[in-house]
PDB file of C-alpha atoms in Angstrom:
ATOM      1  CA  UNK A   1       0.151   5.978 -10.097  1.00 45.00           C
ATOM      2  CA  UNK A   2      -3.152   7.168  -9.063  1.00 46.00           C
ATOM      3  CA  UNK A   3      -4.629  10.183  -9.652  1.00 46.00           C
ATOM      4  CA  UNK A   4      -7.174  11.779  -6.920  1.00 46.00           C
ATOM      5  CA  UNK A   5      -9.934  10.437  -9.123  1.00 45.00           C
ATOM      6  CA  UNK A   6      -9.067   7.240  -9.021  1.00 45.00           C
ATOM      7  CA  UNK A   7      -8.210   6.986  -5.172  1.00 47.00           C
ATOM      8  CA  UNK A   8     -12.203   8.672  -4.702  1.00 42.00           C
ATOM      9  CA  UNK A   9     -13.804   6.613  -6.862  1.00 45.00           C
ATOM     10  CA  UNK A  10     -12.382   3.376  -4.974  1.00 47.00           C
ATOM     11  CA  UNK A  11     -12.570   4.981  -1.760  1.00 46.00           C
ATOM     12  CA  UNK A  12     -16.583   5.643  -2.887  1.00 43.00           C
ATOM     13  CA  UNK A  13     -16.853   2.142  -3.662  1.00 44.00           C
ATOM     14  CA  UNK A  14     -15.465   1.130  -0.924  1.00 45.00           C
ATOM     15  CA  UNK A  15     -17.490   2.809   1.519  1.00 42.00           C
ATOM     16  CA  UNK A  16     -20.612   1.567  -0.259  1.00 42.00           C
ATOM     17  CA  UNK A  17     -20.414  -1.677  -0.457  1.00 41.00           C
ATOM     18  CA  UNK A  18     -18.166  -3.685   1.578  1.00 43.00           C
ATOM     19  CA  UNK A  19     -17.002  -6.725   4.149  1.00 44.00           C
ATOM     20  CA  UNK A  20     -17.343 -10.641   4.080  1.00 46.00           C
ATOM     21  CA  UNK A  21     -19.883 -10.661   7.136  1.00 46.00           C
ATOM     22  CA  UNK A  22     -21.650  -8.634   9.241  1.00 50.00           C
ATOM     23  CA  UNK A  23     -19.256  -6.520  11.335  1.00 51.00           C
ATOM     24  CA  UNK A  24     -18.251  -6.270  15.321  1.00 54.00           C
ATOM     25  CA  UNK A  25     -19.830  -4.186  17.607  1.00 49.00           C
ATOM     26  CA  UNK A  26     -18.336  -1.438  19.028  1.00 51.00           C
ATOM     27  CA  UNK A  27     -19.677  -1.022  22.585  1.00 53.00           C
ATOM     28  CA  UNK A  28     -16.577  -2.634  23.611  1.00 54.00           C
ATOM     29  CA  UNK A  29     -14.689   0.072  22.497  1.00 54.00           C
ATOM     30  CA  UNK A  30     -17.428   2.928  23.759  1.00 51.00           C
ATOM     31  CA  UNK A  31     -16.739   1.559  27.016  1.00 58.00           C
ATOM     32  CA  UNK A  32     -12.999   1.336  27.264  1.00 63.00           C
ATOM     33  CA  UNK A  33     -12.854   4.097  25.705  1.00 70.00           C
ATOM     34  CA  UNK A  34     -15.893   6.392  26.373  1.00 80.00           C
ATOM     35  CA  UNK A  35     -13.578   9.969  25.322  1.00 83.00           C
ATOM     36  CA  UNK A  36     -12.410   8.264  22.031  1.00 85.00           C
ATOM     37  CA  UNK A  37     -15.421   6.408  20.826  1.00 83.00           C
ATOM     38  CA  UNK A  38     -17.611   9.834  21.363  1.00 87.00           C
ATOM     39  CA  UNK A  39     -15.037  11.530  19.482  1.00 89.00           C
ATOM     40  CA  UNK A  40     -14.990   9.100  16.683  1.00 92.00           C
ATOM     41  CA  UNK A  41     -19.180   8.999  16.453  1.00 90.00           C
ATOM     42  CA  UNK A  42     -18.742  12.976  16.072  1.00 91.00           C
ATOM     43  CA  UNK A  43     -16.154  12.899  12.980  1.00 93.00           C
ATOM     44  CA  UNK A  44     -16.623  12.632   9.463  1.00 94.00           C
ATOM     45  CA  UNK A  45     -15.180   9.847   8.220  1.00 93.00           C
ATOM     46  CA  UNK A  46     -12.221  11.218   5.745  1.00 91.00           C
ATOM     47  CA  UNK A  47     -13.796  11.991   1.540  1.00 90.00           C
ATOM     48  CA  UNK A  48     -10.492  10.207   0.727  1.00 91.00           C
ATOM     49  CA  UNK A  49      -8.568   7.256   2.511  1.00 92.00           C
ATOM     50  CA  UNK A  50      -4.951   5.905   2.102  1.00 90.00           C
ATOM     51  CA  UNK A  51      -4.861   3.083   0.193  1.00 94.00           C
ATOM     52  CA  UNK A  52      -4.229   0.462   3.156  1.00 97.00           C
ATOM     53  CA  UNK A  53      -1.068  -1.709   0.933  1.00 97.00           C
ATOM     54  CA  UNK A  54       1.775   0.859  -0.484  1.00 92.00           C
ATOM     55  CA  UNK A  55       2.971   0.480  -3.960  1.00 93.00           C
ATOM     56  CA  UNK A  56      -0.356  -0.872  -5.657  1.00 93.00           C
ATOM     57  CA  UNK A  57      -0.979  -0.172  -9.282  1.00 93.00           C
ATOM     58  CA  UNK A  58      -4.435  -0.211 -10.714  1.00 92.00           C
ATOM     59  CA  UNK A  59      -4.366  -3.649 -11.956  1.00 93.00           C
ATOM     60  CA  UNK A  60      -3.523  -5.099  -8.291  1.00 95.00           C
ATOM     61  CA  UNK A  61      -7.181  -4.321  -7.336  1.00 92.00           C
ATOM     62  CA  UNK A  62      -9.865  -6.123  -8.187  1.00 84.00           C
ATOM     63  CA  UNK A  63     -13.668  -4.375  -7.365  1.00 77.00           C
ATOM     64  CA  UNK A  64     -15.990  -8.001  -7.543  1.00 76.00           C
ATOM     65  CA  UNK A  65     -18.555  -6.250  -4.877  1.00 73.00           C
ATOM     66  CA  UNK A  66     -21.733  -8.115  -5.351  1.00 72.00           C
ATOM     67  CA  UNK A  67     -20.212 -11.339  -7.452  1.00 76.00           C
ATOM     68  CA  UNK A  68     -21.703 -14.628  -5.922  1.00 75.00           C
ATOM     69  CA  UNK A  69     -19.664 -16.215  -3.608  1.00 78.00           C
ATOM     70  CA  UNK A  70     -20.048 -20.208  -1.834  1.00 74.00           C
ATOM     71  CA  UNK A  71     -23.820 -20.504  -0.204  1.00 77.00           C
ATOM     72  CA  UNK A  72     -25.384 -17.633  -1.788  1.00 79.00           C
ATOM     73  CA  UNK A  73     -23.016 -14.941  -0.578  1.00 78.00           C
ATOM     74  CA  UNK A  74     -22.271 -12.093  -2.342  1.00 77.00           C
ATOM     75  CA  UNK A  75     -18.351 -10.339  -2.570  1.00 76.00           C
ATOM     76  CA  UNK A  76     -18.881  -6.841  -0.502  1.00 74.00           C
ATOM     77  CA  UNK A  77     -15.637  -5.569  -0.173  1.00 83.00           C
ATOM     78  CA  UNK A  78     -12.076  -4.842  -2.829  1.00 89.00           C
ATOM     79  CA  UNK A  79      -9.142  -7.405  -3.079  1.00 94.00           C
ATOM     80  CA  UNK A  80      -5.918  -5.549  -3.419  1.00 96.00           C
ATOM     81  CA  UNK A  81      -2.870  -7.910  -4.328  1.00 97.00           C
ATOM     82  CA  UNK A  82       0.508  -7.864  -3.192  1.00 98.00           C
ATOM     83  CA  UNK A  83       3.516 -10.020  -2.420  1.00 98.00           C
ATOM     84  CA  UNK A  84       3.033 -12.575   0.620  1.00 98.00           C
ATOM     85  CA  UNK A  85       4.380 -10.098   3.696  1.00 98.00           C
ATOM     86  CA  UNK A  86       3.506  -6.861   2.687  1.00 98.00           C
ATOM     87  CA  UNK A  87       2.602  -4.346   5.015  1.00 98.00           C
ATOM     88  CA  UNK A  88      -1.031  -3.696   5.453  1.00 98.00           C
ATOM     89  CA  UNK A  89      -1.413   0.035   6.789  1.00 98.00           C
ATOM     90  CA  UNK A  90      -4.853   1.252   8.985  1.00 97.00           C
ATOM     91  CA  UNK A  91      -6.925   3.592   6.528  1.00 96.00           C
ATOM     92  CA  UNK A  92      -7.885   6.176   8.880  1.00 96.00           C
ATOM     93  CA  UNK A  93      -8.062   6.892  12.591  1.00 95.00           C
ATOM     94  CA  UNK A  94      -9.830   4.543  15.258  1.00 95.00           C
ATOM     95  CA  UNK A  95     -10.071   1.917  17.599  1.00 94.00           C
ATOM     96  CA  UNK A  96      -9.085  -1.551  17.269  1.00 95.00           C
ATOM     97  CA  UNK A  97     -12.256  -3.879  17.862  1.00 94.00           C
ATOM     98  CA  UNK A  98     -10.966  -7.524  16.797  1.00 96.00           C
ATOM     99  CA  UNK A  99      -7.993  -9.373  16.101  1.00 97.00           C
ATOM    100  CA  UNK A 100      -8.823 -12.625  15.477  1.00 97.00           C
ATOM    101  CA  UNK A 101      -9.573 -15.294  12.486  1.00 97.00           C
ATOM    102  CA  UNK A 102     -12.437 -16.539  11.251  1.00 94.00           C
ATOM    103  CA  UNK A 103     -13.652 -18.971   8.849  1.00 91.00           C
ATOM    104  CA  UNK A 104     -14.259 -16.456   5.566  1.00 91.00           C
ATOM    105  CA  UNK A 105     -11.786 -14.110   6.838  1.00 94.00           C
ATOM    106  CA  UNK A 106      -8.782 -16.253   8.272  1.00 97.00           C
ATOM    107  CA  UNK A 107      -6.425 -13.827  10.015  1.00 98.00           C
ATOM    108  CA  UNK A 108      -8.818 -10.770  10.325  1.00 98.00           C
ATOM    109  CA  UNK A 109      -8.593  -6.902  12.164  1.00 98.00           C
ATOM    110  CA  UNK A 110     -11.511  -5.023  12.751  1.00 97.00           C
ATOM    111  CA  UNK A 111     -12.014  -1.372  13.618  1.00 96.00           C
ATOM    112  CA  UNK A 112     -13.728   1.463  14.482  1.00 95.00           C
ATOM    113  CA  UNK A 113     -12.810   4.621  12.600  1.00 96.00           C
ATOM    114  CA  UNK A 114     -15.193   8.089  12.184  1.00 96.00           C
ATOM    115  CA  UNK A 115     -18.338   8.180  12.360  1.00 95.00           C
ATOM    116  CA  UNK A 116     -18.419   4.966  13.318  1.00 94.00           C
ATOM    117  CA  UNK A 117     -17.355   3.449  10.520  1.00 95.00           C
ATOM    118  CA  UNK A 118     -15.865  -0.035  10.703  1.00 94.00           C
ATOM    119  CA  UNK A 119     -12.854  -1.253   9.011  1.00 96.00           C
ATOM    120  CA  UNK A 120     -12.432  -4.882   7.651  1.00 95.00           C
ATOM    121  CA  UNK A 121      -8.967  -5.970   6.826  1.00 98.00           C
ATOM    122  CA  UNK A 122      -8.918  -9.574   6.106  1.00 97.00           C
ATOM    123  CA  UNK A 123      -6.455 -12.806   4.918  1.00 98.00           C
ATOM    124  CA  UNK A 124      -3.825 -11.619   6.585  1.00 98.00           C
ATOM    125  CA  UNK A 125      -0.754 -13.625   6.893  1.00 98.00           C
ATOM    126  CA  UNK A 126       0.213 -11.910  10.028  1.00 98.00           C
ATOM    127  CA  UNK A 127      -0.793  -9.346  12.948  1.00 98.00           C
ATOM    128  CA  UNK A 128       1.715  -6.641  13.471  1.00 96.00           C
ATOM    129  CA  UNK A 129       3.334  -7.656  16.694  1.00 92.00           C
ATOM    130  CA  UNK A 130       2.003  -4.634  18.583  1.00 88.00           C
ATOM    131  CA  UNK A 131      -1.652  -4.556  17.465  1.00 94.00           C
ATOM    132  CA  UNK A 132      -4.310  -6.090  20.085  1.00 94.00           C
ATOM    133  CA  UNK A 133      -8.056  -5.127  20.465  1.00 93.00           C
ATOM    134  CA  UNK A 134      -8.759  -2.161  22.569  1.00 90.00           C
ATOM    135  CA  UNK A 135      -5.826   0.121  20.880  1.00 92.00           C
ATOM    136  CA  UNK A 136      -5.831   3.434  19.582  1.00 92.00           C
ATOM    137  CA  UNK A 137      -4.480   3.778  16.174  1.00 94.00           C
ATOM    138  CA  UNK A 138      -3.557   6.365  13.572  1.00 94.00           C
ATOM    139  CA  UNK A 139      -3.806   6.231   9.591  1.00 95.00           C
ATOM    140  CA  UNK A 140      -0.387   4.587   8.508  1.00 96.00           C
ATOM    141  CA  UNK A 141       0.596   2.237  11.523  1.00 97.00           C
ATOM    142  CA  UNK A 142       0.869  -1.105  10.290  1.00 97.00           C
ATOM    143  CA  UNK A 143      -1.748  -3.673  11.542  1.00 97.00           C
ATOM    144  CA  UNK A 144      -0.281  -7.199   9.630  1.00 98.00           C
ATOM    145  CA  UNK A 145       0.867  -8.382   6.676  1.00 99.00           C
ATOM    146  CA  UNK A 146      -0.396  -9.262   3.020  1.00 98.00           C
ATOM    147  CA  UNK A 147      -1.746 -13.316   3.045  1.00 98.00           C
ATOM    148  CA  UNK A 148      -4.537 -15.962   1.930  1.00 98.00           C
ATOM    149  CA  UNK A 149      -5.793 -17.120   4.741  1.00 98.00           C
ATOM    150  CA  UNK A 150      -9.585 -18.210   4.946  1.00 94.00           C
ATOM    151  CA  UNK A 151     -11.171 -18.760   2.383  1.00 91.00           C
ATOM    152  CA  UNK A 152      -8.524 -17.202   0.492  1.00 92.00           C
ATOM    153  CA  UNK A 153      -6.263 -20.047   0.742  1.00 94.00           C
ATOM    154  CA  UNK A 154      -6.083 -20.996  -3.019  1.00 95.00           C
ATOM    155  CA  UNK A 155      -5.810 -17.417  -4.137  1.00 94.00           C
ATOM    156  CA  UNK A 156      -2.598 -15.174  -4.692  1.00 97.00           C
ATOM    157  CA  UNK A 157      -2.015 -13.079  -1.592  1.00 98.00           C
ATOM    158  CA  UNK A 158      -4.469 -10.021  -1.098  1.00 97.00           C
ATOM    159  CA  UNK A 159      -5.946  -7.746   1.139  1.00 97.00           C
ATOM    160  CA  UNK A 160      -9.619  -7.986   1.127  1.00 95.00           C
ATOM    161  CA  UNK A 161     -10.654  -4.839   2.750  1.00 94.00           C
ATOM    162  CA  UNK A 162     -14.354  -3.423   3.750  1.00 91.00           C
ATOM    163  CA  UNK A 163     -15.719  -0.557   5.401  1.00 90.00           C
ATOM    164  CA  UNK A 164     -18.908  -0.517   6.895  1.00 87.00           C
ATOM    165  CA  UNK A 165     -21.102   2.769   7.796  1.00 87.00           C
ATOM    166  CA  UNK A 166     -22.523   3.091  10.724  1.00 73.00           C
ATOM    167  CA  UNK A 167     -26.434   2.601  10.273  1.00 54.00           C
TER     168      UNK A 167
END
């Protein structure tokens, strides 16, 4: 189990130095959702986040930020491993700005949480059936499911999850 120490200094690391690529913008959201998107620019983003997959023990997650990756990347964000199908729970508040794939990625959900902040949950196996860009959504809902898609593909399932802060 973790102890508040633990969850802050992964929660620290994550905020630092995360994501596979540069993130979405969120003028969509601002404008379909001018009230909400001023409300998130105005919020702290939370000290301390829920860990996105329940049920993970310290040895499930695996910090590589800033380990070379395939044409001179570099690893920004934490893997978290779990069983194929696992729930994969929003962090914090926000608005959803992508669900999509992408090459690096695969099955990908971006979004927009306080302060701005985005949120990068990646190699997904599935969306949640009731997710789709443009929603509001609360710390807890689920937004897919544990996978390896992407790049991923000849990895055990994990979340690869980012945040990035606004500026």
């Amino acid at each position: 189990m973790f102890t508040k120490i633990s969850c802050l200094s992964l929660m620290i690391t994550l905020i630092l130095f995360s994501g596979c690529q540069p993130p979405p913008s969120g003028e969509a959201a601002g404008m379909r959702y001018p009230i909400l998107y001023m409300q998130l620019q105005h919020m702290d983003l939370p000290a301390q986040l829920a860990m996105p997959v329940e049920n993970i023990k310290p040895r499930q997650i695996q910090d590589t930020w800033g380990a070379a990756r395939s044409e001179g990347r570099k690893h920004e964000g934490v893997d978290i491993f779990a069983k194929r199908g696992t729930p994969v729970r929003i962090t914090t508040q926000g608005i959803v700005l992508q669900v999509g794939t992408n090459n690096l990625g695969g099955k990908v959900v971006w979004m927009i949480g306080p302060d701005l902040s985005r949120h990068y949950y990646a190699h997904l196996d599935d969306y949640a059936d009731q997710i789709q860009k443009g929603d509001w959504v609360e710390a807890g809902e689920v937004i897919g499911y544990v996978g390896n898609t992407g790049n991923a593909k000849n990895t055990p399932p994990h979340l690869h999850y980012g945040i990035y802060l606004n500026g």
